[in-house]
PDB file of C-alpha atoms in Angstrom:
ATOM      1  CA  MET A   1      41.685 135.239 134.488  1.00 53.00           C
ATOM      2  CA  VAL A   2      42.616 132.291 132.217  1.00 61.00           C
ATOM      3  CA  SER A   3      41.404 129.130 133.800  1.00 71.00           C
ATOM      4  CA  ILE A   4      43.536 125.861 134.108  1.00 73.00           C
ATOM      5  CA  LEU A   5      41.153 124.033 131.787  1.00 70.00           C
ATOM      6  CA  GLU A   6      42.027 126.656 128.841  1.00 74.00           C
ATOM      7  CA  LEU A   7      45.707 126.174 129.548  1.00 70.00           C
ATOM      8  CA  VAL A   8      45.621 122.456 129.208  1.00 70.00           C
ATOM      9  CA  LYS A   9      42.991 122.864 126.141  1.00 71.00           C
ATOM     10  CA  ALA A  10      45.387 125.235 124.094  1.00 71.00           C
ATOM     11  CA  PRO A  11      48.187 122.630 123.114  1.00 73.00           C
ATOM     12  CA  PHE A  12      45.503 120.015 122.149  1.00 69.00           C
ATOM     13  CA  VAL A  13      43.888 122.691 119.925  1.00 69.00           C
ATOM     14  CA  GLN A  14      47.165 123.517 118.404  1.00 72.00           C
ATOM     15  CA  VAL A  15      48.044 119.925 117.747  1.00 69.00           C
ATOM     16  CA  ALA A  16      44.342 119.045 116.370  1.00 70.00           C
ATOM     17  CA  GLY A  17      45.199 121.973 113.955  1.00 71.00           C
ATOM     18  CA  TYR A  18      48.317 120.417 112.358  1.00 75.00           C
ATOM     19  CA  LEU A  19      46.903 116.701 112.389  1.00 78.00           C
ATOM     20  CA  PRO A  20      44.939 117.105 109.020  1.00 81.00           C
ATOM     21  CA  LYS A  21      47.903 118.738 107.459  1.00 82.00           C
ATOM     22  CA  LEU A  22      50.376 115.864 108.855  1.00 82.00           C
ATOM     23  CA  VAL A  23      47.892 113.162 107.582  1.00 86.00           C
ATOM     24  CA  GLY A  24      47.743 114.631 104.147  1.00 86.00           C
ATOM     25  CA  LEU A  25      51.365 114.976 104.209  1.00 86.00           C
ATOM     26  CA  LEU A  26      51.848 111.246 105.176  1.00 90.00           C
ATOM     27  CA  VAL A  27      49.198 110.170 102.371  1.00 92.00           C
ATOM     28  CA  ILE A  28      51.195 112.300  99.711  1.00 92.00           C
ATOM     29  CA  LEU A  29      54.444 110.485 100.670  1.00 92.00           C
ATOM     30  CA  VAL A  30      53.023 107.014 100.648  1.00 95.00           C
ATOM     31  CA  VAL A  31      50.955 107.491  97.329  1.00 95.00           C
ATOM     32  CA  GLY A  32      54.075 108.910  95.849  1.00 94.00           C
ATOM     33  CA  PHE A  33      56.172 105.939  97.057  1.00 95.00           C
ATOM     34  CA  LEU A  34      53.510 103.369  95.473  1.00 96.00           C
ATOM     35  CA  VAL A  35      53.434 105.275  92.094  1.00 95.00           C
ATOM     36  CA  ALA A  36      57.401 105.379  92.159  1.00 95.00           C
ATOM     37  CA  ALA A  37      57.254 101.485  92.718  1.00 95.00           C
ATOM     38  CA  GLY A  38      54.733 100.968  90.137  1.00 96.00           C
ATOM     39  CA  VAL A  39      56.462 103.144  87.529  1.00 95.00           C
ATOM     40  CA  VAL A  40      59.867 101.323  88.447  1.00 94.00           C
ATOM     41  CA  THR A  41      58.082  97.838  87.836  1.00 95.00           C
ATOM     42  CA  LEU A  42      56.393  99.002  84.497  1.00 95.00           C
ATOM     43  CA  LEU A  43      59.728 100.268  83.352  1.00 93.00           C
ATOM     44  CA  ARG A  44      61.531  97.049  84.098  1.00 92.00           C
ATOM     45  CA  LEU A  45      58.834  95.291  82.239  1.00 93.00           C
ATOM     46  CA  ILE A  46      59.317  97.401  79.260  1.00 92.00           C
ATOM     47  CA  LEU A  47      63.021  97.274  79.313  1.00 89.00           C
ATOM     48  CA  ASN A  48      62.905  93.676  79.231  1.00 88.00           C
ATOM     49  CA  PHE A  49      60.378  93.539  76.570  1.00 90.00           C
ATOM     50  CA  ILE A  50      62.555  95.576  74.232  1.00 89.00           C
ATOM     51  CA  LYS A  51      65.433  93.241  75.376  1.00 86.00           C
ATOM     52  CA  LEU A  52      67.699  96.426  76.150  1.00 83.00           C
ATOM     53  CA  GLU A  53      70.351  94.554  77.951  1.00 84.00           C
ATOM     54  CA  LYS A  54      70.952  92.294  75.162  1.00 84.00           C
ATOM     55  CA  GLY A  55      71.448  95.356  72.720  1.00 80.00           C
ATOM     56  CA  VAL A  56      73.787  97.212  75.233  1.00 80.00           C
ATOM     57  CA  LYS A  57      76.049  94.244  75.674  1.00 81.00           C
ATOM     58  CA  LYS A  58      76.862  94.597  71.903  1.00 79.00           C
ATOM     59  CA  ILE A  59      78.275  98.010  72.409  1.00 77.00           C
ATOM     60  CA  LYS A  60      79.946  97.103  75.760  1.00 76.00           C
ATOM     61  CA  VAL A  61      77.911  99.330  77.950  1.00 78.00           C
ATOM     62  CA  PRO A  62      78.001  96.953  80.892  1.00 80.00           C
ATOM     63  CA  GLU A  63      81.896  97.178  80.756  1.00 80.00           C
ATOM     64  CA  ILE A  64      81.775 100.833  80.775  1.00 75.00           C
ATOM     65  CA  LEU A  65      79.302 100.886  83.850  1.00 75.00           C
ATOM     66  CA  LYS A  66      81.609  98.395  85.683  1.00 78.00           C
ATOM     67  CA  LYS A  67      84.814 100.588  84.833  1.00 73.00           C
ATOM     68  CA  GLY A  68      82.837 103.764  86.194  1.00 68.00           C
ATOM     69  CA  GLY A  69      82.330 101.718  89.475  1.00 72.00           C
ATOM     70  CA  ILE A  70      78.481 101.106  88.888  1.00 76.00           C
ATOM     71  CA  GLY A  71      77.510  97.579  89.631  1.00 81.00           C
ATOM     72  CA  LEU A  72      74.132  97.799  88.102  1.00 82.00           C
ATOM     73  CA  SER A  73      73.034  96.881  84.776  1.00 84.00           C
ATOM     74  CA  LEU A  74      71.566  99.683  82.474  1.00 83.00           C
ATOM     75  CA  SER A  75      68.106  98.583  83.218  1.00 86.00           C
ATOM     76  CA  ASP A  76      68.471  98.700  86.786  1.00 87.00           C
ATOM     77  CA  LEU A  77      70.231 102.020  86.704  1.00 85.00           C
ATOM     78  CA  LEU A  78      67.564 103.535  84.666  1.00 88.00           C
ATOM     79  CA  SER A  79      64.877 102.199  87.092  1.00 90.00           C
ATOM     80  CA  GLU A  80      66.713 103.492  90.098  1.00 89.00           C
ATOM     81  CA  ILE A  81      67.076 106.985  88.519  1.00 87.00           C
ATOM     82  CA  ALA A  82      63.339 107.022  87.625  1.00 90.00           C
ATOM     83  CA  PHE A  83      62.481 105.979  91.120  1.00 93.00           C
ATOM     84  CA  PHE A  84      64.511 108.678  92.904  1.00 89.00           C
ATOM     85  CA  LEU A  85      63.070 111.331  90.284  1.00 87.00           C
ATOM     86  CA  ILE A  86      59.502 110.533  91.292  1.00 91.00           C
ATOM     87  CA  ILE A  87      60.564 110.437  95.092  1.00 91.00           C
ATOM     88  CA  ILE A  88      61.964 114.034  94.651  1.00 85.00           C
ATOM     89  CA  VAL A  89      58.968 115.282  93.007  1.00 86.00           C
ATOM     90  CA  THR A  90      56.829 113.429  95.868  1.00 90.00           C
ATOM     91  CA  LEU A  91      58.850 115.436  98.491  1.00 86.00           C
ATOM     92  CA  ILE A  92      58.595 118.593  96.868  1.00 82.00           C
ATOM     93  CA  VAL A  93      54.839 118.243  96.600  1.00 84.00           C
ATOM     94  CA  ALA A  94      54.539 117.098  99.866  1.00 85.00           C
ATOM     95  CA  LEU A  95      56.432 120.133 101.364  1.00 81.00           C
ATOM     96  CA  GLU A  96      54.280 122.277  99.099  1.00 81.00           C
ATOM     97  CA  TYR A  97      51.301 120.905 100.774  1.00 81.00           C
ATOM     98  CA  TYR A  98      52.432 121.463 104.179  1.00 76.00           C
ATOM     99  CA  GLY A  99      53.048 125.102 103.518  1.00 74.00           C
ATOM    100  CA  LEU A 100      57.074 125.305 103.004  1.00 71.00           C
ATOM    101  CA  VAL A 101      57.781 127.347  99.898  1.00 66.00           C
ATOM    102  CA  THR A 102      59.806 125.386  97.675  1.00 64.00           C
ATOM    103  CA  ALA A 103      59.158 127.228  94.252  1.00 68.00           C
ATOM    104  CA  SER A 104      62.555 128.851  93.987  1.00 74.00           C
ATOM    105  CA  PHE A 105      64.242 125.626  94.749  1.00 70.00           C
ATOM    106  CA  THR A 106      62.097 123.695  92.309  1.00 70.00           C
ATOM    107  CA  THR A 107      62.879 126.044  89.812  1.00 75.00           C
ATOM    108  CA  GLN A 108      66.605 125.651  90.287  1.00 78.00           C
ATOM    109  CA  ILE A 109      66.577 121.999  90.222  1.00 74.00           C
ATOM    110  CA  LEU A 110      64.245 121.592  87.204  1.00 72.00           C
ATOM    111  CA  SER A 111      66.477 124.316  85.214  1.00 79.00           C
ATOM    112  CA  TYR A 112      69.572 122.144  86.226  1.00 80.00           C
ATOM    113  CA  VAL A 113      68.144 118.741  84.903  1.00 79.00           C
ATOM    114  CA  PRO A 114      69.049 119.292  81.126  1.00 83.00           C
ATOM    115  CA  ASN A 115      72.658 120.131  82.264  1.00 86.00           C
ATOM    116  CA  VAL A 116      72.874 116.849  83.968  1.00 85.00           C
ATOM    117  CA  ILE A 117      71.403 114.724  81.023  1.00 84.00           C
ATOM    118  CA  ALA A 118      73.739 116.811  78.641  1.00 87.00           C
ATOM    119  CA  ALA A 119      76.685 115.831  80.951  1.00 87.00           C
ATOM    120  CA  VAL A 120      75.735 112.131  81.114  1.00 86.00           C
ATOM    121  CA  PHE A 121      75.360 112.049  77.384  1.00 86.00           C
ATOM    122  CA  ILE A 122      78.684 113.489  76.851  1.00 89.00           C
ATOM    123  CA  LEU A 123      80.432 111.173  79.225  1.00 88.00           C
ATOM    124  CA  VAL A 124      78.700 108.059  77.758  1.00 84.00           C
ATOM    125  CA  LEU A 125      79.538 109.256  74.141  1.00 88.00           C
ATOM    126  CA  GLY A 126      83.164 110.197  75.181  1.00 89.00           C
ATOM    127  CA  MET A 127      83.703 106.579  76.653  1.00 86.00           C
ATOM    128  CA  LEU A 128      82.215 104.932  73.624  1.00 86.00           C
ATOM    129  CA  VAL A 129      84.477 107.135  71.275  1.00 89.00           C
ATOM    130  CA  ALA A 130      87.566 106.264  73.574  1.00 89.00           C
ATOM    131  CA  ILE A 131      86.903 102.576  73.239  1.00 87.00           C
ATOM    132  CA  LEU A 132      86.396 102.874  69.548  1.00 88.00           C
ATOM    133  CA  ILE A 133      89.785 105.056  69.037  1.00 90.00           C
ATOM    134  CA  SER A 134      91.718 102.910  71.416  1.00 88.00           C
ATOM    135  CA  GLY A 135      90.774  99.536  69.552  1.00 86.00           C
ATOM    136  CA  ILE A 136      91.713 101.353  66.290  1.00 90.00           C
ATOM    137  CA  ILE A 137      95.117 102.318  67.616  1.00 90.00           C
ATOM    138  CA  THR A 138      95.790  99.062  68.945  1.00 88.00           C
ATOM    139  CA  LEU A 139      94.749  97.268  65.645  1.00 88.00           C
ATOM    140  CA  VAL A 140      96.605  99.421  63.239  1.00 89.00           C
ATOM    141  CA  GLY A 141      99.715  99.568  65.612  1.00 88.00           C
ATOM    142  CA  GLY A 142      99.627  95.640  65.842  1.00 85.00           C
ATOM    143  CA  ASN A 143      99.342  95.341  62.023  1.00 86.00           C
ATOM    144  CA  VAL A 144     102.141  97.613  61.744  1.00 87.00           C
ATOM    145  CA  LYS A 145     104.140  95.879  64.231  1.00 85.00           C
ATOM    146  CA  ILE A 146     104.593  98.712  66.748  1.00 85.00           C
ATOM    147  CA  ALA A 147     105.692  97.050  70.156  1.00 85.00           C
ATOM    148  CA  GLN A 148     103.687  99.511  72.295  1.00 88.00           C
ATOM    149  CA  SER A 149     100.431  99.700  70.479  1.00 87.00           C
ATOM    150  CA  GLU A 150      98.410  98.682  73.254  1.00 89.00           C
ATOM    151  CA  LEU A 151      99.862 101.476  75.391  1.00 91.00           C
ATOM    152  CA  PHE A 152      99.313 104.169  72.922  1.00 91.00           C
ATOM    153  CA  GLY A 153      95.722 102.815  72.603  1.00 90.00           C
ATOM    154  CA  ASN A 154      95.306 103.113  76.233  1.00 91.00           C
ATOM    155  CA  ILE A 155      96.821 106.661  76.341  1.00 93.00           C
ATOM    156  CA  ALA A 156      94.390 107.784  73.716  1.00 92.00           C
ATOM    157  CA  LYS A 157      91.488 106.111  75.496  1.00 91.00           C
ATOM    158  CA  TYR A 158      92.082 107.763  78.620  1.00 92.00           C
ATOM    159  CA  ALA A 159      92.893 110.995  77.298  1.00 93.00           C
ATOM    160  CA  ILE A 160      89.599 111.067  75.347  1.00 92.00           C
ATOM    161  CA  ILE A 161      87.587 110.022  78.655  1.00 91.00           C
ATOM    162  CA  ALA A 162      89.637 112.943  80.464  1.00 91.00           C
ATOM    163  CA  VAL A 163      88.630 115.511  77.978  1.00 91.00           C
ATOM    164  CA  SER A 164      84.849 114.413  77.904  1.00 90.00           C
ATOM    165  CA  GLY A 165      84.856 114.262  81.749  1.00 89.00           C
ATOM    166  CA  LEU A 166      86.206 118.118  81.565  1.00 88.00           C
ATOM    167  CA  ILE A 167      83.649 118.878  78.947  1.00 89.00           C
ATOM    168  CA  ALA A 168      80.931 117.323  81.273  1.00 87.00           C
ATOM    169  CA  LEU A 169      82.094 119.261  84.227  1.00 87.00           C
ATOM    170  CA  ARG A 170      81.916 122.332  82.219  1.00 85.00           C
ATOM    171  CA  GLU A 171      78.361 121.586  81.248  1.00 85.00           C
ATOM    172  CA  LEU A 172      77.604 121.196  84.788  1.00 84.00           C
ATOM    173  CA  GLY A 173      78.996 124.634  85.618  1.00 80.00           C
ATOM    174  CA  GLY A 174      82.255 123.374  87.321  1.00 72.00           C
ATOM    175  CA  GLY A 175      83.966 126.380  86.402  1.00 62.00           C
ATOM    176  CA  ILE A 176      86.473 124.918  83.876  1.00 60.00           C
ATOM    177  CA  VAL A 177      87.478 126.802  80.717  1.00 58.00           C
ATOM    178  CA  LEU A 178      88.797 124.741  77.963  1.00 56.00           C
ATOM    179  CA  ALA A 179      90.597 127.231  75.720  1.00 55.00           C
ATOM    180  CA  ASP A 180      90.816 126.144  72.301  1.00 54.00           C
ATOM    181  CA  LYS A 181      93.409 128.556  70.660  1.00 53.00           C
ATOM    182  CA  SER A 182      96.068 128.237  73.345  1.00 50.00           C
ATOM    183  CA  ARG A 183      95.463 124.618  73.669  1.00 51.00           C
ATOM    184  CA  THR A 184      95.487 124.979  77.704  1.00 52.00           C
ATOM    185  CA  ILE A 185      93.062 123.983  80.099  1.00 53.00           C
ATOM    186  CA  ILE A 186      92.440 126.307  82.899  1.00 52.00           C
ATOM    187  CA  PHE A 187      90.775 125.529  86.167  1.00 51.00           C
ATOM    188  CA  ALA A 188      88.798 128.168  87.638  1.00 50.00           C
ATOM    189  CA  GLY A 189      87.424 128.203  91.215  1.00 44.00           C
TER     190      GLY A 189
END
């Protein structure tokens, strides 16, 4: 026969078994947050030391970021990305410690990161080329006295941005096929 004391004691024994893992989980999360904050501070110091903002103003990156709806400077954007990447790694480590299997999930994320980097690079490069081509078209059109040279420059700019966006989506696996020979764009589901 089970005594009342054993019935009351059983839940406390179970909680006591989970307590060390829970404390370890919280320690991992706090240390991860502190490491992320430290890395962000160090990264901002390095970016300020090399005067990144001054250099990117020359190639009009702040304008591109504002047009893209990003209200942060490039230094702040890079710092935020670094912070969240470290937090994601911390969460994965904490979940692994707690006993949840995240190996396949981690592998999927890590194998997808190069695609995201490539897509961002394609978009940024496309925007820079679009601004350059737009400026050239507007300048040449103005020199030969074409009335709508600015309109043609804007059309070229947005066409280049659209194509670079489609290429970036393809890089991310968005199911977009750009057919070279038929010069058509096919959207696949």
